[in-house]
Amino acid sequence: MNSAAKRLLLTLLACWQGVALAAPQVSDAWIRWLPGDLPLAGYLTLHNPDARPHTLVAVHSPLFRRIEIHRSLAQSGVARMQAVARLELRPQGQVSFSPGGYHLMLFGRAQALRQGQTVELLLQFDDGYQLRAPFAVRPATAR
Ligand SMILES: [Cu+2]
């Protein structure tokens, strides 16, 4: 390989790494196990290391019939939840999903889940980026 080709390759590699670093990331992802076919809640923290916003628009998994993004709200002392169609992550921002706030709602299990298991969910962003995130299945009493 000549030196021009080597330089080009290094530049491409740097760009690719830059893109990989700037993409949204997930930490502390878990699902609260419940018996039967009750809808399950999933929690995670989304990080956006990029200088531009990224917007989460959908979550998929073959393990569930439907997954929605929800937000819990207390309205005049009554707890309610609301579906969220788009969740924007500000540049260098993060959003924590946690009990009483944002959560994923997982409906219709395709197979039984057990505590201690890890399941993978696919997070879909509006620019077409897809992020595979492992979620730990924790006991019903987990906080
Ligand atoms: Cu919900």
mmCIF file of C-alpha atoms and ligand atoms in Angstrom:
data_model
loop_
_atom_site.group_PDB
_atom_site.id
_atom_site.type_symbol
_atom_site.label_atom_id
_atom_site.label_comp_id
_atom_site.label_asym_id
_atom_site.label_seq_id
_atom_site.Cartn_x
_atom_site.Cartn_y
_atom_site.Cartn_z
ATOM 1 C CA MET A 1 0.000 0.000 0.000
ATOM 2 C CA ASN A 2 1.408 3.448 -0.906
ATOM 3 C CA SER A 3 1.476 6.285 1.612
ATOM 4 C CA ALA A 4 -1.490 8.151 0.045
ATOM 5 C CA ALA A 5 -3.656 5.062 0.335
ATOM 6 C CA LYS A 6 -2.472 4.563 3.908
ATOM 7 C CA ARG A 7 -3.383 8.191 4.764
ATOM 8 C CA LEU A 8 -6.825 7.756 3.218
ATOM 9 C CA LEU A 9 -7.391 4.556 5.158
ATOM 10 C CA LEU A 10 -6.376 6.230 8.434
ATOM 11 C CA THR A 11 -8.712 9.165 7.723
ATOM 12 C CA LEU A 12 -11.609 6.814 7.002
ATOM 13 C CA LEU A 13 -10.870 4.870 10.158
ATOM 14 C CA ALA A 14 -10.832 8.083 12.238
ATOM 15 C CA CYS A 15 -14.177 9.133 10.712
ATOM 16 C CA TRP A 16 -15.705 5.767 11.378
ATOM 17 C CA GLN A 17 -14.535 5.825 14.992
ATOM 18 C CA GLY A 18 -15.899 9.366 15.339
ATOM 19 C CA VAL A 19 -19.315 8.187 14.142
ATOM 20 C CA ALA A 20 -19.245 5.179 16.455
ATOM 21 C CA LEU A 21 -18.358 7.373 19.445
ATOM 22 C CA ALA A 22 -21.059 9.914 18.648
ATOM 23 C CA ALA A 23 -23.900 7.411 18.428
ATOM 24 C CA PRO A 24 -26.298 7.109 21.399
ATOM 25 C CA GLN A 25 -25.404 4.559 24.062
ATOM 26 C CA VAL A 26 -27.300 2.670 26.754
ATOM 27 C CA SER A 27 -26.418 1.824 30.351
ATOM 28 C CA ASP A 28 -28.234 0.302 33.365
ATOM 29 C CA ALA A 29 -30.858 -1.406 31.215
ATOM 30 C CA TRP A 30 -33.258 -3.770 32.992
ATOM 31 C CA ILE A 31 -36.764 -5.163 32.891
ATOM 32 C CA ARG A 32 -38.923 -5.754 35.942
ATOM 33 C CA TRP A 33 -40.134 -9.351 35.848
ATOM 34 C CA LEU A 34 -43.835 -9.976 36.544
ATOM 35 C CA PRO A 35 -45.741 -13.265 36.330
ATOM 36 C CA GLY A 36 -48.022 -14.443 33.551
ATOM 37 C CA ASP A 37 -48.553 -12.172 30.607
ATOM 38 C CA LEU A 38 -48.728 -8.894 32.509
ATOM 39 C CA PRO A 39 -47.162 -5.959 30.647
ATOM 40 C CA LEU A 40 -43.580 -5.427 31.823
ATOM 41 C CA ALA A 41 -41.730 -2.182 32.459
ATOM 42 C CA GLY A 42 -38.194 -1.631 31.185
ATOM 43 C CA TYR A 43 -35.705 0.961 32.409
ATOM 44 C CA LEU A 44 -32.418 2.296 31.050
ATOM 45 C CA THR A 45 -30.259 5.361 30.739
ATOM 46 C CA LEU A 46 -29.736 6.777 27.256
ATOM 47 C CA HIS A 47 -26.581 8.785 26.602
ATOM 48 C CA ASN A 48 -25.966 11.067 23.654
ATOM 49 C CA PRO A 49 -22.247 11.815 23.286
ATOM 50 C CA ASP A 50 -22.876 13.599 19.977
ATOM 51 C CA ALA A 51 -22.862 17.346 19.244
ATOM 52 C CA ARG A 52 -26.281 16.973 17.605
ATOM 53 C CA PRO A 53 -29.560 15.681 19.025
ATOM 54 C CA HIS A 54 -30.730 12.090 18.493
ATOM 55 C CA THR A 55 -34.364 11.047 18.788
ATOM 56 C CA LEU A 56 -35.587 7.645 19.926
ATOM 57 C CA VAL A 57 -38.696 6.743 17.924
ATOM 58 C CA ALA A 58 -39.313 3.022 18.521
ATOM 59 C CA VAL A 59 -38.185 -0.079 20.365
ATOM 60 C CA HIS A 60 -38.534 -3.578 18.931
ATOM 61 C CA SER A 61 -37.890 -7.155 19.943
ATOM 62 C CA PRO A 62 -39.130 -10.461 18.557
ATOM 63 C CA LEU A 63 -39.716 -11.433 22.218
ATOM 64 C CA PHE A 64 -42.630 -8.995 22.575
ATOM 65 C CA ARG A 65 -45.681 -8.257 20.484
ATOM 66 C CA ARG A 66 -45.424 -4.508 21.089
ATOM 67 C CA ILE A 67 -43.115 -2.139 22.952
ATOM 68 C CA GLU A 68 -44.112 1.434 23.766
ATOM 69 C CA ILE A 69 -42.234 4.360 25.262
ATOM 70 C CA HIS A 70 -44.207 5.679 28.245
ATOM 71 C CA ARG A 71 -43.959 8.429 30.778
ATOM 72 C CA SER A 72 -45.583 8.309 34.218
ATOM 73 C CA LEU A 73 -47.203 11.490 35.408
ATOM 74 C CA ALA A 74 -48.916 12.420 38.643
ATOM 75 C CA GLN A 75 -52.031 14.447 37.809
ATOM 76 C CA SER A 76 -53.897 15.801 40.828
ATOM 77 C CA GLY A 77 -52.478 13.007 42.929
ATOM 78 C CA VAL A 78 -53.449 10.292 40.428
ATOM 79 C CA ALA A 79 -50.679 8.318 38.707
ATOM 80 C CA ARG A 80 -51.200 8.054 34.967
ATOM 81 C CA MET A 81 -49.049 7.084 32.034
ATOM 82 C CA GLN A 82 -48.760 8.519 28.599
ATOM 83 C CA ALA A 83 -47.296 7.090 25.385
ATOM 84 C CA VAL A 84 -44.347 9.063 24.016
ATOM 85 C CA ALA A 85 -43.918 8.971 20.214
ATOM 86 C CA ARG A 86 -40.489 10.638 20.089
ATOM 87 C CA LEU A 87 -37.915 11.118 22.803
ATOM 88 C CA GLU A 88 -35.201 13.622 21.972
ATOM 89 C CA LEU A 89 -31.739 13.354 23.500
ATOM 90 C CA ARG A 90 -30.076 16.741 23.555
ATOM 91 C CA PRO A 91 -26.431 17.085 22.454
ATOM 92 C CA GLN A 92 -24.230 15.578 25.178
ATOM 93 C CA GLY A 93 -27.411 14.911 27.127
ATOM 94 C CA GLN A 94 -28.831 11.872 28.803
ATOM 95 C CA VAL A 95 -32.292 10.646 29.755
ATOM 96 C CA SER A 96 -32.844 8.219 32.605
ATOM 97 C CA PHE A 97 -35.813 5.893 32.479
ATOM 98 C CA SER A 98 -36.776 4.989 36.041
ATOM 99 C CA PRO A 99 -39.811 3.960 38.101
ATOM 100 C CA GLY A 100 -42.200 6.921 38.256
ATOM 101 C CA GLY A 101 -40.796 8.512 35.077
ATOM 102 C CA TYR A 102 -39.966 7.344 31.589
ATOM 103 C CA HIS A 103 -40.210 3.599 31.037
ATOM 104 C CA LEU A 104 -40.614 1.104 28.250
ATOM 105 C CA MET A 105 -43.848 -0.889 28.313
ATOM 106 C CA LEU A 106 -43.463 -4.400 26.928
ATOM 107 C CA PHE A 107 -46.683 -6.142 25.882
ATOM 108 C CA GLY A 108 -47.326 -9.747 24.870
ATOM 109 C CA ARG A 109 -44.409 -12.058 25.617
ATOM 110 C CA ALA A 110 -43.544 -14.461 22.807
ATOM 111 C CA GLN A 111 -41.924 -16.815 25.324
ATOM 112 C CA ALA A 112 -41.563 -17.128 29.082
ATOM 113 C CA LEU A 113 -38.978 -14.870 30.719
ATOM 114 C CA ARG A 114 -36.991 -15.790 33.801
ATOM 115 C CA GLN A 115 -35.280 -13.601 36.348
ATOM 116 C CA GLY A 116 -31.537 -13.392 35.796
ATOM 117 C CA GLN A 117 -31.921 -13.724 32.042
ATOM 118 C CA THR A 118 -30.729 -11.018 29.615
ATOM 119 C CA VAL A 119 -32.859 -10.003 26.633
ATOM 120 C CA GLU A 120 -31.902 -7.795 23.735
ATOM 121 C CA LEU A 121 -34.063 -4.894 22.594
ATOM 122 C CA LEU A 122 -33.510 -2.909 19.412
ATOM 123 C CA LEU A 123 -33.693 0.856 19.862
ATOM 124 C CA GLN A 124 -34.585 2.732 16.698
ATOM 125 C CA PHE A 125 -33.586 6.392 16.180
ATOM 126 C CA ASP A 126 -35.105 8.831 13.681
ATOM 127 C CA ASP A 127 -31.925 9.002 11.581
ATOM 128 C CA GLY A 128 -32.120 5.240 10.958
ATOM 129 C CA TYR A 129 -29.548 4.351 13.609
ATOM 130 C CA GLN A 130 -30.390 1.121 15.452
ATOM 131 C CA LEU A 131 -28.899 0.229 18.805
ATOM 132 C CA ARG A 132 -28.984 -3.301 20.228
ATOM 133 C CA ALA A 133 -29.154 -3.094 24.013
ATOM 134 C CA PRO A 134 -29.036 -5.957 26.529
ATOM 135 C CA PHE A 135 -31.635 -5.713 29.330
ATOM 136 C CA ALA A 136 -31.254 -7.736 32.537
ATOM 137 C CA VAL A 137 -34.492 -9.324 33.800
ATOM 138 C CA ARG A 138 -34.698 -8.447 37.502
ATOM 139 C CA PRO A 139 -37.102 -9.543 40.267
ATOM 140 C CA ALA A 140 -40.503 -7.891 40.694
ATOM 141 C CA THR A 141 -39.203 -6.161 43.839
ATOM 142 C CA ALA A 142 -36.210 -4.502 42.089
ATOM 143 C CA ARG A 143 -36.000 -0.710 42.266
HETATM 144 CU CU CU B 1 -46.402 2.417 30.971
#
